[in-house]
């Protein structure tokens, strides 16, 4: 765009052939038809050579989408004239639904319109809520008027679990607005960015579902105490957490507060000791300490989520235990998550 502004006659034809030009041209035409004077397109309205401008844009992007008059979704891989509900439609298979950055584009705007690759209007988001829920596993209520803060941390993380970004850091940066946090961008830090994101979230919430994740390293030999900590390694660790909600009905005697310190996570939570019997070792009994999280499955009012504390060296053969208070628990472990 800068090239076009500086020398329009020389660069106009060449730029018109570039990938992405049709997106910008179609957006301008559609906005003009709707009487809009200004547009903002992520691919050309951020000076990526400026780290400060990039940081400001990424930290503000969710709010820009939310405060906009209307947002257009241009689907360059979706054809015209198809039934969007068909299981094999190009709409359902669009790459737009798999990218990390487009999650906030889907959730933030008040008015969201979908267009095909020829800029043919497809539908509004509110009309497609049920289809989009099937594609993304995001409850339709959050595609409408329901506030994102009504979803648990684990639920919101699960919406990003199967999405991808080109750079590892962006797996965290694309979620800043989803959790209403701000933090500086440090490209080059890799997966540490997601660690920092969780630390920022913990600093402003008491939602313990942030600890209700499962490791995707399935082999016991792949796991050790250095690798498995209190925080997840990536959004994909929350893949099975779309139905984990805070447990409002269960109120412990003491507030279960938690905070991150220089030495690690400091947390107050009820503990229970579980005896583990090994069938191949008749007289061998091991003890496993479990911490009770104040969250549960959305359709299960009888069970709480519990996480093992200490070295993750014991495999569990059953899914439920009973405490002295007859409280049933679901056990969440790297080996037997549900």
mmCIF file of C-alpha atoms in Angstrom:
data_model
loop_
_atom_site.group_PDB
_atom_site.id
_atom_site.type_symbol
_atom_site.label_atom_id
_atom_site.label_comp_id
_atom_site.label_asym_id
_atom_site.label_seq_id
_atom_site.Cartn_x
_atom_site.Cartn_y
_atom_site.Cartn_z
ATOM 1 C CA UNK A 1 0.000 0.000 0.000
ATOM 2 C CA UNK A 2 2.899 2.326 0.745
ATOM 3 C CA UNK A 3 4.325 1.542 -2.691
ATOM 4 C CA UNK A 4 0.982 2.375 -4.298
ATOM 5 C CA UNK A 5 0.741 5.693 -2.466
ATOM 6 C CA UNK A 6 4.274 6.726 -3.431
ATOM 7 C CA UNK A 7 4.055 5.831 -7.138
ATOM 8 C CA UNK A 8 0.515 4.839 -8.123
ATOM 9 C CA UNK A 9 1.009 4.611 -11.903
ATOM 10 C CA UNK A 10 4.083 2.412 -11.641
ATOM 11 C CA UNK A 11 2.883 -0.014 -8.995
ATOM 12 C CA UNK A 12 -0.898 -0.199 -9.455
ATOM 13 C CA UNK A 13 -0.914 -3.018 -12.018
ATOM 14 C CA UNK A 14 1.722 -5.080 -10.214
ATOM 15 C CA UNK A 15 0.051 -4.730 -6.825
ATOM 16 C CA UNK A 16 -3.327 -5.678 -8.271
ATOM 17 C CA UNK A 17 -1.862 -9.076 -9.150
ATOM 18 C CA UNK A 18 -0.510 -9.713 -5.670
ATOM 19 C CA UNK A 19 -2.109 -12.226 -3.336
ATOM 20 C CA UNK A 20 -4.453 -10.463 -0.944
ATOM 21 C CA UNK A 21 -5.289 -7.527 -3.203
ATOM 22 C CA UNK A 22 -8.753 -8.903 -3.946
ATOM 23 C CA UNK A 23 -9.416 -8.993 -0.216
ATOM 24 C CA UNK A 24 -8.581 -5.308 0.167
ATOM 25 C CA UNK A 25 -10.357 -4.212 -3.007
ATOM 26 C CA UNK A 26 -13.508 -6.149 -2.128
ATOM 27 C CA UNK A 27 -13.494 -4.806 1.420
ATOM 28 C CA UNK A 28 -13.298 -1.229 0.138
ATOM 29 C CA UNK A 29 -16.135 -1.836 -2.304
ATOM 30 C CA UNK A 30 -18.370 -3.481 0.317
ATOM 31 C CA UNK A 31 -17.677 -0.771 2.891
ATOM 32 C CA UNK A 32 -18.474 1.926 0.340
ATOM 33 C CA UNK A 33 -21.804 0.264 -0.448
ATOM 34 C CA UNK A 34 -22.661 0.351 3.250
ATOM 35 C CA UNK A 35 -21.734 4.021 3.578
ATOM 36 C CA UNK A 36 -18.618 3.471 5.675
ATOM 37 C CA UNK A 37 -15.812 6.006 5.363
ATOM 38 C CA UNK A 38 -12.981 3.991 6.911
ATOM 39 C CA UNK A 39 -11.805 0.398 6.916
ATOM 40 C CA UNK A 40 -9.054 -1.443 8.797
ATOM 41 C CA UNK A 41 -7.477 -4.569 7.285
ATOM 42 C CA UNK A 42 -5.050 -6.527 9.441
ATOM 43 C CA UNK A 43 -2.801 -7.560 6.552
ATOM 44 C CA UNK A 44 -1.935 -4.012 5.463
ATOM 45 C CA UNK A 45 -2.804 -1.634 8.317
ATOM 46 C CA UNK A 46 -0.069 -2.737 10.726
ATOM 47 C CA UNK A 47 3.512 -1.647 10.122
ATOM 48 C CA UNK A 48 5.228 -4.913 11.025
ATOM 49 C CA UNK A 49 8.650 -3.253 10.745
ATOM 50 C CA UNK A 50 7.759 -1.305 13.900
ATOM 51 C CA UNK A 51 7.812 -3.476 17.026
ATOM 52 C CA UNK A 52 5.966 -0.835 19.052
ATOM 53 C CA UNK A 53 3.159 -0.517 16.493
ATOM 54 C CA UNK A 54 2.866 -4.297 16.207
ATOM 55 C CA UNK A 55 2.676 -4.658 19.989
ATOM 56 C CA UNK A 56 0.045 -1.931 20.288
ATOM 57 C CA UNK A 57 -2.042 -3.451 17.501
ATOM 58 C CA UNK A 58 -1.966 -6.984 18.910
ATOM 59 C CA UNK A 59 -2.826 -5.786 22.409
ATOM 60 C CA UNK A 60 -5.669 -3.633 21.039
ATOM 61 C CA UNK A 61 -7.009 -5.795 18.219
ATOM 62 C CA UNK A 62 -9.785 -7.491 20.191
ATOM 63 C CA UNK A 63 -11.140 -4.104 21.290
ATOM 64 C CA UNK A 64 -10.996 -2.789 17.726
ATOM 65 C CA UNK A 65 -13.064 -5.711 16.487
ATOM 66 C CA UNK A 66 -15.496 -5.339 19.386
ATOM 67 C CA UNK A 67 -15.984 -1.596 18.857
ATOM 68 C CA UNK A 68 -16.301 -1.738 15.064
ATOM 69 C CA UNK A 69 -19.554 -0.975 13.228
ATOM 70 C CA UNK A 70 -19.234 -4.229 11.303
ATOM 71 C CA UNK A 71 -16.565 -6.839 10.546
ATOM 72 C CA UNK A 72 -16.195 -8.704 7.254
ATOM 73 C CA UNK A 73 -14.812 -12.235 7.055
ATOM 74 C CA UNK A 74 -13.391 -12.842 3.591
ATOM 75 C CA UNK A 75 -13.085 -16.596 2.984
ATOM 76 C CA UNK A 76 -10.725 -17.011 0.033
ATOM 77 C CA UNK A 77 -11.237 -20.792 0.004
ATOM 78 C CA UNK A 78 -15.064 -20.828 0.027
ATOM 79 C CA UNK A 79 -17.010 -21.124 -3.234
ATOM 80 C CA UNK A 80 -20.363 -19.603 -4.159
ATOM 81 C CA UNK A 81 -23.708 -21.328 -4.414
ATOM 82 C CA UNK A 82 -23.132 -24.200 -2.000
ATOM 83 C CA UNK A 83 -25.251 -25.234 0.976
ATOM 84 C CA UNK A 84 -23.281 -24.122 4.016
ATOM 85 C CA UNK A 85 -24.872 -26.840 6.140
ATOM 86 C CA UNK A 86 -23.482 -29.665 3.986
ATOM 87 C CA UNK A 87 -20.918 -31.719 5.886
ATOM 88 C CA UNK A 88 -18.396 -31.411 3.058
ATOM 89 C CA UNK A 89 -19.021 -27.748 2.206
ATOM 90 C CA UNK A 90 -16.007 -25.534 1.588
ATOM 91 C CA UNK A 91 -17.376 -23.262 4.317
ATOM 92 C CA UNK A 92 -17.037 -25.969 6.955
ATOM 93 C CA UNK A 93 -13.561 -26.826 5.680
ATOM 94 C CA UNK A 94 -12.328 -23.237 5.451
ATOM 95 C CA UNK A 95 -8.860 -22.651 6.851
ATOM 96 C CA UNK A 96 -10.233 -19.558 8.591
ATOM 97 C CA UNK A 97 -11.724 -21.789 11.290
ATOM 98 C CA UNK A 98 -8.324 -23.357 12.054
ATOM 99 C CA UNK A 99 -6.162 -20.258 12.512
ATOM 100 C CA UNK A 100 -5.300 -18.885 15.925
ATOM 101 C CA UNK A 101 -5.682 -15.218 15.026
ATOM 102 C CA UNK A 102 -9.204 -15.637 13.677
ATOM 103 C CA UNK A 103 -10.623 -16.774 17.028
ATOM 104 C CA UNK A 104 -10.912 -13.179 18.255
ATOM 105 C CA UNK A 105 -12.257 -12.155 14.845
ATOM 106 C CA UNK A 106 -15.057 -14.659 15.369
ATOM 107 C CA UNK A 107 -15.873 -13.737 18.974
ATOM 108 C CA UNK A 108 -15.236 -10.006 19.386
ATOM 109 C CA UNK A 109 -17.406 -8.194 16.791
ATOM 110 C CA UNK A 110 -21.016 -7.273 17.439
ATOM 111 C CA UNK A 111 -21.882 -7.665 13.753
ATOM 112 C CA UNK A 112 -19.943 -10.205 11.673
ATOM 113 C CA UNK A 113 -20.600 -10.938 7.992
ATOM 114 C CA UNK A 114 -19.160 -13.831 5.957
ATOM 115 C CA UNK A 115 -18.209 -13.510 2.276
ATOM 116 C CA UNK A 116 -17.035 -16.072 -0.284
ATOM 117 C CA UNK A 117 -13.879 -15.823 -2.399
ATOM 118 C CA UNK A 118 -15.779 -13.743 -4.980
ATOM 119 C CA UNK A 119 -17.038 -11.391 -2.257
ATOM 120 C CA UNK A 120 -20.536 -12.852 -2.445
ATOM 121 C CA UNK A 121 -22.374 -12.395 0.839
ATOM 122 C CA UNK A 122 -22.934 -15.733 2.594
ATOM 123 C CA UNK A 123 -24.606 -15.008 5.936
ATOM 124 C CA UNK A 124 -24.354 -13.242 9.261
ATOM 125 C CA UNK A 125 -22.723 -14.948 12.225
ATOM 126 C CA UNK A 126 -25.918 -15.024 14.279
ATOM 127 C CA UNK A 127 -27.668 -16.942 11.490
ATOM 128 C CA UNK A 128 -24.842 -19.492 11.338
ATOM 129 C CA UNK A 129 -24.373 -19.984 15.091
ATOM 130 C CA UNK A 130 -25.330 -23.661 15.099
ATOM 131 C CA UNK A 131 -23.099 -24.501 12.136
ATOM 132 C CA UNK A 132 -20.176 -22.556 13.596
ATOM 133 C CA UNK A 133 -20.647 -24.337 16.932
ATOM 134 C CA UNK A 134 -20.315 -27.669 15.130
ATOM 135 C CA UNK A 135 -17.166 -26.488 13.360
ATOM 136 C CA UNK A 136 -15.434 -24.792 16.293
ATOM 137 C CA UNK A 137 -16.952 -26.482 19.382
ATOM 138 C CA UNK A 138 -17.726 -23.006 20.746
ATOM 139 C CA UNK A 139 -21.214 -22.916 22.349
ATOM 140 C CA UNK A 140 -23.546 -20.817 20.217
ATOM 141 C CA UNK A 141 -24.346 -18.532 23.153
ATOM 142 C CA UNK A 142 -20.814 -17.126 23.013
ATOM 143 C CA UNK A 143 -21.277 -16.447 19.309
ATOM 144 C CA UNK A 144 -24.076 -14.074 20.224
ATOM 145 C CA UNK A 145 -24.679 -11.914 23.259
ATOM 146 C CA UNK A 146 -23.128 -14.058 26.000
ATOM 147 C CA UNK A 147 -20.052 -12.486 27.587
ATOM 148 C CA UNK A 148 -16.779 -14.379 27.213
ATOM 149 C CA UNK A 149 -16.116 -13.909 30.925
ATOM 150 C CA UNK A 150 -18.999 -16.310 31.580
ATOM 151 C CA UNK A 151 -16.884 -19.125 30.126
ATOM 152 C CA UNK A 152 -14.241 -20.668 32.367
ATOM 153 C CA UNK A 153 -10.553 -20.269 31.608
ATOM 154 C CA UNK A 154 -10.378 -23.927 30.571
ATOM 155 C CA UNK A 155 -13.331 -23.526 28.219
ATOM 156 C CA UNK A 156 -11.846 -20.509 26.473
ATOM 157 C CA UNK A 157 -8.477 -22.240 26.168
ATOM 158 C CA UNK A 158 -10.181 -25.252 24.595
ATOM 159 C CA UNK A 159 -11.549 -23.055 21.795
ATOM 160 C CA UNK A 160 -7.948 -22.407 20.719
ATOM 161 C CA UNK A 161 -6.696 -25.953 21.306
ATOM 162 C CA UNK A 162 -6.937 -27.079 17.678
ATOM 163 C CA UNK A 163 -5.996 -23.784 16.066
ATOM 164 C CA UNK A 164 -2.570 -23.103 14.624
ATOM 165 C CA UNK A 165 -0.258 -20.125 14.241
ATOM 166 C CA UNK A 166 2.843 -19.717 12.101
ATOM 167 C CA UNK A 167 4.959 -18.557 15.037
ATOM 168 C CA UNK A 168 4.931 -20.316 18.419
ATOM 169 C CA UNK A 169 4.605 -17.038 20.296
ATOM 170 C CA UNK A 170 1.404 -16.153 18.460
ATOM 171 C CA UNK A 171 -0.372 -19.134 20.047
ATOM 172 C CA UNK A 172 -0.338 -16.963 23.178
ATOM 173 C CA UNK A 173 -0.475 -13.475 21.679
ATOM 174 C CA UNK A 174 -3.627 -14.208 19.675
ATOM 175 C CA UNK A 175 -5.462 -14.951 22.952
ATOM 176 C CA UNK A 176 -4.751 -11.693 24.792
ATOM 177 C CA UNK A 177 -8.166 -10.212 24.065
ATOM 178 C CA UNK A 178 -9.983 -13.482 24.760
ATOM 179 C CA UNK A 179 -8.755 -13.260 28.363
ATOM 180 C CA UNK A 180 -8.725 -9.451 28.579
ATOM 181 C CA UNK A 181 -5.025 -9.231 29.433
ATOM 182 C CA UNK A 182 -2.155 -7.173 28.067
ATOM 183 C CA UNK A 183 1.507 -8.077 27.934
ATOM 184 C CA UNK A 184 4.601 -7.086 25.936
ATOM 185 C CA UNK A 185 5.497 -9.107 22.848
ATOM 186 C CA UNK A 186 8.846 -10.900 22.865
ATOM 187 C CA UNK A 187 9.262 -12.691 19.572
ATOM 188 C CA UNK A 188 11.972 -15.285 20.011
ATOM 189 C CA UNK A 189 10.744 -16.529 23.397
ATOM 190 C CA UNK A 190 8.887 -19.448 21.798
ATOM 191 C CA UNK A 191 6.603 -21.458 24.088
ATOM 192 C CA UNK A 192 7.489 -19.234 27.047
ATOM 193 C CA UNK A 193 4.935 -16.781 25.661
ATOM 194 C CA UNK A 194 2.102 -19.146 26.595
ATOM 195 C CA UNK A 195 3.628 -19.521 30.060
ATOM 196 C CA UNK A 196 3.588 -15.737 30.459
ATOM 197 C CA UNK A 197 -0.006 -15.568 29.256
ATOM 198 C CA UNK A 198 -1.110 -18.011 31.953
ATOM 199 C CA UNK A 199 0.806 -16.048 34.573
ATOM 200 C CA UNK A 200 -0.997 -12.863 33.516
ATOM 201 C CA UNK A 201 -4.361 -14.657 33.689
ATOM 202 C CA UNK A 202 -3.607 -16.060 37.149
ATOM 203 C CA UNK A 203 -2.775 -12.546 38.318
ATOM 204 C CA UNK A 204 -6.369 -11.420 37.788
ATOM 205 C CA UNK A 205 -8.606 -14.461 38.319
ATOM 206 C CA UNK A 206 -9.559 -17.056 40.926
ATOM 207 C CA UNK A 207 -10.713 -19.547 38.292
ATOM 208 C CA UNK A 208 -8.888 -22.794 39.091
ATOM 209 C CA UNK A 209 -9.901 -24.429 35.826
ATOM 210 C CA UNK A 210 -6.641 -23.033 34.434
ATOM 211 C CA UNK A 211 -5.010 -26.041 36.125
ATOM 212 C CA UNK A 212 -7.475 -28.566 34.653
ATOM 213 C CA UNK A 213 -5.459 -29.441 31.558
ATOM 214 C CA UNK A 214 -4.011 -32.702 30.298
ATOM 215 C CA UNK A 215 -0.604 -33.377 28.832
ATOM 216 C CA UNK A 216 -0.448 -34.595 25.256
ATOM 217 C CA UNK A 217 2.716 -36.523 26.041
ATOM 218 C CA UNK A 218 1.098 -39.921 26.486
ATOM 219 C CA UNK A 219 4.115 -42.098 27.154
ATOM 220 C CA UNK A 220 5.166 -42.334 30.792
ATOM 221 C CA UNK A 221 8.812 -42.276 29.714
ATOM 222 C CA UNK A 222 8.223 -38.880 28.105
ATOM 223 C CA UNK A 223 7.131 -37.327 31.388
ATOM 224 C CA UNK A 224 9.202 -36.203 34.343
ATOM 225 C CA UNK A 225 8.911 -33.615 37.081
ATOM 226 C CA UNK A 226 10.894 -31.086 35.071
ATOM 227 C CA UNK A 227 8.455 -31.267 32.161
ATOM 228 C CA UNK A 228 5.134 -31.466 33.997
ATOM 229 C CA UNK A 229 4.389 -28.407 36.089
ATOM 230 C CA UNK A 230 1.317 -26.511 37.193
ATOM 231 C CA UNK A 231 0.912 -24.657 33.887
ATOM 232 C CA UNK A 232 0.130 -26.060 30.464
ATOM 233 C CA UNK A 233 2.671 -25.988 27.651
ATOM 234 C CA UNK A 234 0.257 -24.921 24.904
ATOM 235 C CA UNK A 235 -3.466 -24.367 24.237
ATOM 236 C CA UNK A 236 -3.639 -27.917 22.851
ATOM 237 C CA UNK A 237 -3.325 -29.217 26.429
ATOM 238 C CA UNK A 238 -6.869 -27.905 26.993
ATOM 239 C CA UNK A 239 -8.338 -29.808 24.045
ATOM 240 C CA UNK A 240 -10.708 -31.880 26.184
ATOM 241 C CA UNK A 241 -11.726 -29.075 28.539
ATOM 242 C CA UNK A 242 -14.599 -27.493 26.643
ATOM 243 C CA UNK A 243 -17.139 -28.532 29.278
ATOM 244 C CA UNK A 244 -15.182 -27.680 32.443
ATOM 245 C CA UNK A 245 -16.934 -24.986 34.484
ATOM 246 C CA UNK A 246 -16.376 -23.344 37.837
ATOM 247 C CA UNK A 247 -18.249 -25.050 40.647
ATOM 248 C CA UNK A 248 -20.341 -22.330 42.261
ATOM 249 C CA UNK A 249 -22.420 -24.737 44.352
ATOM 250 C CA UNK A 250 -19.440 -26.176 46.228
ATOM 251 C CA UNK A 251 -18.043 -23.615 48.640
ATOM 252 C CA UNK A 252 -15.057 -24.717 50.745
ATOM 253 C CA UNK A 253 -14.664 -23.472 54.297
ATOM 254 C CA UNK A 254 -11.649 -21.418 53.272
ATOM 255 C CA UNK A 255 -11.141 -19.424 50.110
ATOM 256 C CA UNK A 256 -8.887 -21.408 47.803
ATOM 257 C CA UNK A 257 -6.590 -18.586 46.724
ATOM 258 C CA UNK A 258 -3.546 -19.015 44.541
ATOM 259 C CA UNK A 259 -0.695 -16.892 43.259
ATOM 260 C CA UNK A 260 2.578 -17.226 41.408
ATOM 261 C CA UNK A 261 5.730 -16.373 43.334
ATOM 262 C CA UNK A 262 9.412 -16.439 42.418
ATOM 263 C CA UNK A 263 9.551 -19.980 43.796
ATOM 264 C CA UNK A 264 6.511 -21.229 41.925
ATOM 265 C CA UNK A 265 2.777 -21.598 42.499
ATOM 266 C CA UNK A 266 1.383 -21.008 45.981
ATOM 267 C CA UNK A 267 -2.123 -22.397 46.302
ATOM 268 C CA UNK A 268 -4.592 -23.238 49.072
ATOM 269 C CA UNK A 269 -6.716 -26.271 48.248
ATOM 270 C CA UNK A 270 -8.260 -29.291 49.977
ATOM 271 C CA UNK A 271 -6.064 -32.392 49.781
ATOM 272 C CA UNK A 272 -6.924 -36.054 49.855
ATOM 273 C CA UNK A 273 -4.662 -39.093 50.060
ATOM 274 C CA UNK A 274 -5.473 -41.986 47.796
ATOM 275 C CA UNK A 275 -4.191 -45.511 48.324
ATOM 276 C CA UNK A 276 -3.144 -47.237 45.121
ATOM 277 C CA UNK A 277 -3.057 -51.029 44.975
ATOM 278 C CA UNK A 278 -1.097 -52.740 42.204
ATOM 279 C CA UNK A 279 -2.654 -55.995 41.062
ATOM 280 C CA UNK A 280 0.693 -57.447 40.058
ATOM 281 C CA UNK A 281 2.119 -56.620 43.495
ATOM 282 C CA UNK A 282 -0.371 -58.055 45.974
ATOM 283 C CA UNK A 283 0.994 -56.341 49.069
ATOM 284 C CA UNK A 284 2.266 -53.201 47.433
ATOM 285 C CA UNK A 285 0.318 -50.043 48.308
ATOM 286 C CA UNK A 286 1.363 -46.553 47.268
ATOM 287 C CA UNK A 287 -0.012 -43.214 48.362
ATOM 288 C CA UNK A 288 -0.996 -40.455 45.960
ATOM 289 C CA UNK A 289 -1.897 -36.969 47.150
ATOM 290 C CA UNK A 290 -4.630 -35.269 45.144
ATOM 291 C CA UNK A 291 -5.583 -31.617 45.121
ATOM 292 C CA UNK A 292 -9.235 -30.687 44.672
ATOM 293 C CA UNK A 293 -10.008 -27.996 42.111
ATOM 294 C CA UNK A 294 -13.124 -25.890 42.388
ATOM 295 C CA UNK A 295 -14.429 -26.955 38.970
ATOM 296 C CA UNK A 296 -16.380 -29.787 37.361
ATOM 297 C CA UNK A 297 -17.842 -31.068 34.113
ATOM 298 C CA UNK A 298 -20.820 -28.957 33.061
ATOM 299 C CA UNK A 299 -23.234 -31.908 33.049
ATOM 300 C CA UNK A 300 -21.845 -33.586 36.175
ATOM 301 C CA UNK A 301 -22.957 -32.141 39.512
ATOM 302 C CA UNK A 302 -21.597 -35.045 41.589
ATOM 303 C CA UNK A 303 -17.912 -34.914 40.724
ATOM 304 C CA UNK A 304 -15.104 -32.404 41.134
ATOM 305 C CA UNK A 305 -11.863 -32.317 39.200
ATOM 306 C CA UNK A 306 -8.819 -33.463 41.174
ATOM 307 C CA UNK A 307 -5.190 -33.286 40.100
ATOM 308 C CA UNK A 308 -2.288 -35.438 41.354
ATOM 309 C CA UNK A 309 0.436 -33.629 43.299
ATOM 310 C CA UNK A 310 4.039 -34.763 43.395
ATOM 311 C CA UNK A 311 5.844 -36.983 40.931
ATOM 312 C CA UNK A 312 3.518 -38.280 38.196
ATOM 313 C CA UNK A 313 4.846 -41.823 38.451
ATOM 314 C CA UNK A 314 1.747 -43.886 39.188
ATOM 315 C CA UNK A 315 -0.878 -45.013 36.679
ATOM 316 C CA UNK A 316 -4.504 -44.997 37.807
ATOM 317 C CA UNK A 317 -6.822 -47.834 36.793
ATOM 318 C CA UNK A 318 -10.123 -46.288 37.869
ATOM 319 C CA UNK A 319 -11.687 -42.893 37.329
ATOM 320 C CA UNK A 320 -13.353 -42.108 40.631
ATOM 321 C CA UNK A 321 -12.595 -42.183 44.342
ATOM 322 C CA UNK A 322 -14.577 -41.452 47.480
ATOM 323 C CA UNK A 323 -13.285 -39.265 50.277
ATOM 324 C CA UNK A 324 -14.200 -39.502 53.951
ATOM 325 C CA UNK A 325 -16.974 -37.003 53.260
ATOM 326 C CA UNK A 326 -18.450 -39.214 50.535
ATOM 327 C CA UNK A 327 -17.513 -36.623 47.904
ATOM 328 C CA UNK A 328 -16.976 -38.188 44.502
ATOM 329 C CA UNK A 329 -14.052 -36.879 42.485
ATOM 330 C CA UNK A 330 -12.927 -37.097 38.901
ATOM 331 C CA UNK A 331 -9.186 -37.655 38.616
ATOM 332 C CA UNK A 332 -7.286 -35.642 36.036
ATOM 333 C CA UNK A 333 -3.772 -36.945 35.301
ATOM 334 C CA UNK A 334 -1.333 -36.828 32.406
ATOM 335 C CA UNK A 335 -1.998 -40.537 31.844
ATOM 336 C CA UNK A 336 -5.678 -40.902 32.638
ATOM 337 C CA UNK A 337 -7.179 -37.449 32.056
ATOM 338 C CA UNK A 338 -10.841 -38.286 32.344
#
